[in-house]
Amino acid sequence: MRSRVRGSDAATAPILTFLDSHCECNQHWLEPMLERVSGDRTRVVCPIIDVISMDTFQYIGASADLRGGFDWNLVFKWEYLSSEEKKKRQKDPTQVIKTPMIAGGLFMIDKSYFEQLGKYDMFMDIWGGENLEISFRVWQCGGSLEIVPCSRVGHVFRKQHPYTFPGGSGNVFARKHTRRAAEVWMDDYKKYYYSAVPLAKSVNYGNIQSRLELRKQLKCKNFKWYLENVYPELEVPDGGHGTFGVFKQNLKCMDTLGHRAEGTVGLYSCHGTGGNQEWSLTRDKLIRHGELCLSLPELRPGAGLILAPCQNSDLQKWMRRDGDRLIKAVGVKLCIDSARERADGLVVELCDATKLTQQWSFVVNKS
Ligand SMILES: [Mn+2]
């Protein structure tokens, strides 16, 4: 980040373009982006990032139906446009794509706007998380982020870093930066990040005073505005009232075991770092793990629990009975039971408050 700022300070042209060193620009990549920025200096624009194979340097076109997003772990991800959005774009595929987040390395910005917005957070070192910070900042402080589909730039996506990180791994730096971004820009919503990545709470993120002052001075909007207007697709757990925690039975915790949709659920020693043991209880009685919900494939004793996309169906609704520690499926007398966990994962059996294998405590994460 500091190198980029030094580069921008040295630049004499009115518009800056940042590219990684491992990029190859395609034909007429520059003009479509320049056209957007010269039309409105608060537009911060990216090309479509094509893929250059790290093994053969083969050039592979990327989909034009993608934009940048993230989950509450605040890790950048590509996501497909909604079918509605895709349909709109079919009429004119040259239309720009508004994106909640930029990938990071490749973008164009008006130089005076970059300076006005506070360049980069100079307390970030080496790598990671800066795209999150600048994305929140641009949107919340009155600008916009666009992908310009008529501009294409190839990029070598590497599997690992060709350098070492002094004093920690790349992940540690990324977490520090992400935490700085969360602390400065996300208001109370940062608690969902800490719930999703409990380890982040122990990362020292340094002093953020100057960035908080920048936010105030630029009169930036709050994170609630960003969620409602820029990224309404990012679901706030339980509309903001969800509780994150673990389901504990003795020293073991309910665990996805890394399984995805249709996978079973089991028990694993409680490790206290969230991840596969992190669940949220929602107001509509779902037990969520990210976008997946604890689901009952059929209503009979012995049925094994699976993970399935949350659909708000009755087979995904659970209640915790007062007075005992059972987790009961809504509407039937079936409760989550670990007796056959080793063989079949967690199942439901007829509720029996005297069975230890049906007793769970829900331990809420402190953030
Ligand atoms: Mn790169």
Coordinates of C-alpha atoms in Angstrom, one line a residue, residues 55-359:
D55 CA 1.8 -22.9 -15.4
T56 CA 1.6 -22.1 -19.2
F57 CA 0.8 -18.4 -19.3
Q58 CA -2.2 -19.3 -21.4
Y59 CA -4.8 -16.5 -21.6
I60 CA -8.3 -17.6 -20.5
G61 CA -11.3 -15.2 -20.7
A62 CA -13.2 -14.8 -17.5
S63 CA -17.0 -14.6 -17.2
A64 CA -18.6 -11.1 -17.6
D65 CA -21.4 -12.1 -15.2
L66 CA -19.5 -11.7 -12.0
R67 CA -19.1 -9.0 -9.4
G68 CA -17.1 -8.8 -6.1
G69 CA -18.7 -9.6 -2.8
F70 CA -18.0 -11.2 0.6
D71 CA -19.5 -13.1 3.5
W72 CA -19.2 -12.1 7.1
N73 CA -15.7 -13.5 7.2
L74 CA -14.9 -10.5 5.0
V75 CA -12.9 -12.6 2.5
F76 CA -13.4 -11.4 -1.1
K77 CA -15.3 -13.7 -3.4
W78 CA -16.6 -13.5 -6.9
E79 CA -20.3 -13.9 -7.1
Y80 CA -22.7 -14.4 -10.1
L81 CA -25.1 -11.7 -10.9
S82 CA -28.7 -12.4 -10.2
S83 CA -30.7 -13.7 -13.2
E84 CA -32.6 -10.4 -13.1
E85 CA -29.4 -8.4 -13.4
K86 CA -28.1 -10.8 -16.2
K87 CA -31.3 -10.3 -18.2
K88 CA -31.0 -6.5 -17.9
R89 CA -27.4 -6.8 -19.2
Q90 CA -28.4 -9.0 -22.2
K91 CA -29.8 -5.9 -24.0
D92 CA -26.6 -4.1 -23.6
P93 CA -23.6 -6.1 -22.5
T94 CA -21.4 -3.0 -22.5
Q95 CA -23.2 -1.7 -19.4
V96 CA -21.0 -1.4 -16.4
I97 CA -21.5 -3.7 -13.4
K98 CA -21.8 -2.0 -10.0
T99 CA -19.8 -4.1 -7.5
P100 CA -19.9 -4.0 -3.7
M101 CA -16.2 -4.9 -3.6
I102 CA -13.1 -4.7 -5.9
A103 CA -10.7 -7.6 -6.1
G104 CA -7.9 -5.2 -5.1
G105 CA -4.9 -5.0 -7.5
L106 CA -6.4 -3.7 -10.7
F107 CA -8.4 -0.4 -10.8
M108 CA -8.5 3.1 -12.1
I109 CA -9.2 6.2 -10.0
D110 CA -9.0 9.9 -10.6
K111 CA -5.8 11.1 -8.9
S112 CA -7.4 14.1 -7.1
Y113 CA -10.2 11.9 -5.9
F114 CA -7.8 9.3 -4.6
E115 CA -6.1 12.0 -2.6
Q116 CA -9.3 13.5 -1.4
L117 CA -10.5 10.1 -0.2
G118 CA -7.3 9.5 1.9
K119 CA -5.3 7.4 -0.6
Y120 CA -4.6 4.1 1.3
D121 CA -4.4 3.2 5.0
M122 CA -0.6 3.6 5.5
F123 CA -0.6 1.4 8.5
M124 CA -1.3 -1.6 6.4
D125 CA 1.8 -3.7 5.6
I126 CA 2.6 -5.8 2.5
W127 CA -0.6 -7.5 1.6
G128 CA -4.3 -8.2 2.1
G129 CA -7.5 -6.5 3.1
E130 CA -6.8 -3.2 1.5
N131 CA -9.4 -3.9 -1.2
L132 CA -12.0 -4.3 1.5
E133 CA -11.0 -1.0 3.1
I134 CA -11.0 1.1 -0.1
S135 CA -14.3 -0.5 -1.2
F136 CA -16.1 0.5 2.0
R137 CA -14.5 3.9 1.9
V138 CA -15.4 4.7 -1.8
W139 CA -19.0 3.6 -1.4
Q140 CA -19.6 5.1 2.1
C141 CA -17.9 8.4 1.2
G142 CA -20.0 9.2 -1.9
G143 CA -18.3 7.3 -4.7
S144 CA -19.1 4.1 -6.6
L145 CA -17.3 1.0 -7.8
E146 CA -17.8 -0.4 -11.2
I147 CA -16.6 -3.2 -13.4
V148 CA -16.2 -2.1 -17.0
P149 CA -16.8 -5.2 -19.1
C150 CA -15.3 -3.7 -22.3
S151 CA -12.0 -3.5 -20.6
R152 CA -10.1 -6.8 -20.1
V153 CA -6.8 -7.3 -18.3
G154 CA -5.1 -10.7 -17.8
H155 CA -3.7 -11.6 -14.3
V156 CA -1.6 -14.5 -13.1
F157 CA -3.5 -16.0 -10.2
R158 CA -0.9 -17.6 -8.0
K159 CA -1.3 -20.4 -5.5
Q160 CA 1.2 -19.1 -3.1
H161 CA 3.2 -16.0 -2.4
P162 CA 6.7 -15.9 -3.9
Y163 CA 8.0 -14.1 -0.9
T164 CA 7.9 -14.6 2.9
F165 CA 6.2 -12.3 5.3
P166 CA 8.6 -10.9 8.0
G167 CA 7.2 -11.3 11.5
G168 CA 4.1 -13.4 10.6
S169 CA 2.3 -15.3 7.9
G170 CA 0.3 -13.6 5.1
N171 CA -2.9 -14.5 7.0
V172 CA -1.8 -12.6 10.0
F173 CA -1.3 -9.4 7.9
A174 CA -4.6 -9.9 6.1
R175 CA -6.4 -10.3 9.4
K176 CA -4.8 -7.2 10.9
H177 CA -5.9 -5.2 7.8
T178 CA -9.3 -6.7 7.7
R179 CA -9.7 -5.8 11.4
R180 CA -8.6 -2.2 10.8
A181 CA -11.2 -2.0 8.0
A182 CA -13.9 -3.5 10.2
E183 CA -13.1 -1.2 13.1
V184 CA -13.1 2.0 11.0
W185 CA -16.0 1.3 8.6
M186 CA -18.4 -1.3 9.9
D187 CA -19.8 0.3 13.1
D188 CA -21.7 -2.3 15.2
Y189 CA -21.8 -4.7 12.2
K190 CA -18.2 -5.6 13.0
K191 CA -19.6 -8.0 15.6
Y192 CA -20.7 -10.4 12.8
Y193 CA -17.1 -10.4 11.5
Y194 CA -15.8 -11.3 15.0
S195 CA -18.4 -14.0 15.3
A196 CA -17.4 -15.5 12.0
V197 CA -13.6 -15.2 12.6
P198 CA -13.1 -15.2 16.4
L199 CA -9.3 -15.4 15.9
A200 CA -9.4 -11.8 14.6
K201 CA -10.3 -10.5 18.1
S202 CA -6.8 -11.3 19.3
V203 CA -5.0 -9.5 16.4
N204 CA -3.4 -6.2 17.3
Y205 CA -4.6 -3.8 14.8
G206 CA -2.7 -0.7 15.9
N207 CA -4.0 2.9 16.0
I208 CA -6.9 3.8 13.8
Q209 CA -7.5 7.4 15.0
S210 CA -6.4 9.1 11.8
R211 CA -8.7 6.9 9.7
L212 CA -11.7 7.5 12.0
E213 CA -11.0 11.2 11.6
L214 CA -10.9 10.8 7.9
R215 CA -14.3 9.2 7.9
K216 CA -15.7 12.0 9.9
Q217 CA -14.0 14.7 7.8
L218 CA -15.4 13.2 4.6
K219 CA -18.8 12.9 6.2
C220 CA -19.1 9.3 5.1
K221 CA -22.3 7.3 5.4
N222 CA -22.6 4.5 7.9
F223 CA -22.3 0.8 7.3
K224 CA -26.1 0.3 7.6
W225 CA -26.4 2.5 4.5
Y226 CA -23.8 0.5 2.7
L227 CA -25.7 -2.7 3.4
E228 CA -29.1 -1.4 2.4
N229 CA -28.0 0.4 -0.7
V230 CA -24.9 -1.3 -2.0
Y231 CA -25.1 -4.9 -0.8
P232 CA -28.6 -5.8 0.3
E233 CA -27.8 -9.4 -0.8
L234 CA -25.5 -9.8 2.2
E235 CA -27.8 -11.2 4.8
V236 CA -27.5 -9.8 8.3
P237 CA -27.9 -12.8 10.6
D238 CA -31.4 -12.7 11.9
G239 CA -32.0 -9.1 10.7
G240 CA -29.4 -8.0 13.2
H241 CA -30.5 -9.9 16.2
G242 CA -28.9 -13.3 15.6
T243 CA -26.9 -15.0 18.3
F244 CA -23.7 -16.8 17.4
G245 CA -22.3 -19.5 19.5
V246 CA -21.6 -23.2 19.8
F247 CA -23.8 -26.2 20.8
K248 CA -21.9 -28.0 23.5
Q249 CA -22.2 -31.5 24.9
N250 CA -19.6 -32.2 27.6
L251 CA -16.3 -31.3 25.9
K252 CA -17.6 -31.7 22.4
C253 CA -19.3 -29.3 20.1
M254 CA -21.7 -29.6 17.2
D255 CA -19.5 -29.5 14.1
T256 CA -20.0 -29.4 10.3
L257 CA -16.8 -31.5 10.0
G258 CA -16.2 -29.4 6.9
H259 CA -19.2 -30.8 5.1
R260 CA -21.2 -28.6 2.7
A261 CA -24.8 -28.9 1.5
E262 CA -26.3 -32.4 1.9
G263 CA -23.5 -33.3 4.3
T264 CA -24.0 -34.7 7.7
V265 CA -23.3 -33.0 11.0
G266 CA -21.2 -34.5 13.9
L267 CA -19.4 -33.7 17.1
Y268 CA -15.8 -32.6 17.5
S269 CA -13.7 -31.4 20.5
C270 CA -14.6 -27.8 21.1
H271 CA -11.7 -25.7 19.8
G272 CA -13.1 -22.2 20.6
T273 CA -12.2 -20.7 17.2
G274 CA -15.6 -20.7 15.5
G275 CA -15.2 -22.1 12.0
N276 CA -17.0 -25.4 11.6
Q277 CA -18.5 -25.1 15.1
E278 CA -20.1 -21.7 14.6
W279 CA -23.9 -21.6 14.5
S280 CA -26.4 -18.8 14.7
L281 CA -29.9 -19.0 16.1
T282 CA -32.2 -16.9 14.2
R283 CA -35.5 -15.3 15.2
D284 CA -37.3 -17.5 12.6
K285 CA -36.0 -20.6 14.5
L286 CA -33.3 -21.6 12.0
I287 CA -29.9 -22.9 13.1
R288 CA -27.6 -21.5 10.6
H289 CA -24.0 -22.1 9.6
G290 CA -23.3 -19.4 7.0
E291 CA -25.8 -20.0 4.2
L292 CA -26.6 -23.5 5.3
C293 CA -29.2 -24.6 7.8
L294 CA -29.4 -27.6 10.1
S295 CA -32.1 -29.7 8.4
L296 CA -34.2 -32.8 8.9
P297 CA -34.5 -34.8 5.7
E298 CA -37.6 -36.7 7.0
L299 CA -39.8 -36.7 10.1
R300 CA -39.0 -40.0 11.8
P301 CA -36.9 -41.1 14.8
G302 CA -33.4 -42.0 13.6
A303 CA -33.3 -39.6 10.7
G304 CA -29.8 -38.1 10.2
L305 CA -29.4 -34.3 10.3
I306 CA -28.0 -32.7 7.2
L307 CA -26.8 -29.3 6.1
A308 CA -29.0 -27.7 3.4
P309 CA -29.5 -24.2 1.9
C310 CA -31.7 -22.2 4.3
Q311 CA -35.3 -22.2 3.0
N312 CA -37.3 -21.3 6.0
S313 CA -39.1 -24.7 5.8
D314 CA -40.6 -26.5 8.8
L315 CA -37.9 -29.1 8.4
Q316 CA -35.4 -26.5 9.4
K317 CA -37.1 -25.0 12.5
W318 CA -35.9 -25.8 15.9
M319 CA -36.8 -24.8 19.4
R320 CA -34.9 -25.0 22.7
R321 CA -37.3 -26.1 25.4
D322 CA -37.4 -24.1 28.6
G323 CA -36.4 -26.1 31.6
D324 CA -34.4 -28.7 29.8
R325 CA -31.6 -28.7 27.3
L326 CA -33.2 -30.3 24.4
I327 CA -33.2 -29.0 20.8
K328 CA -36.6 -30.0 19.5
A329 CA -37.8 -29.9 15.9
V330 CA -40.8 -27.6 15.7
G331 CA -44.1 -29.3 15.5
V332 CA -42.9 -32.9 16.3
K333 CA -41.5 -34.6 19.3
L334 CA -38.1 -35.3 17.8
C335 CA -34.9 -34.0 19.4
I336 CA -31.3 -33.8 18.3
D337 CA -29.4 -36.8 19.7
S338 CA -25.7 -37.8 19.6
A339 CA -26.0 -41.4 20.7
R340 CA -25.2 -42.8 17.2
E341 CA -22.9 -39.9 16.3
R342 CA -19.8 -42.1 15.5
A343 CA -21.7 -44.1 12.9
D344 CA -24.3 -41.9 11.5
G345 CA -23.6 -38.3 12.7
L346 CA -26.2 -36.5 14.6
V347 CA -29.8 -37.8 14.3
V348 CA -33.2 -37.0 15.8
E349 CA -34.9 -39.4 18.3
L350 CA -38.0 -39.2 20.3
C351 CA -37.4 -36.4 22.9
D352 CA -36.3 -37.7 26.2
A353 CA -35.0 -35.2 28.7
T354 CA -33.3 -37.9 30.8
K355 CA -31.0 -38.8 27.9
L356 CA -27.6 -37.1 28.2
T357 CA -27.1 -37.5 24.5
Q358 CA -30.0 -35.1 23.9
Q359 CA -28.7 -32.4 26.2

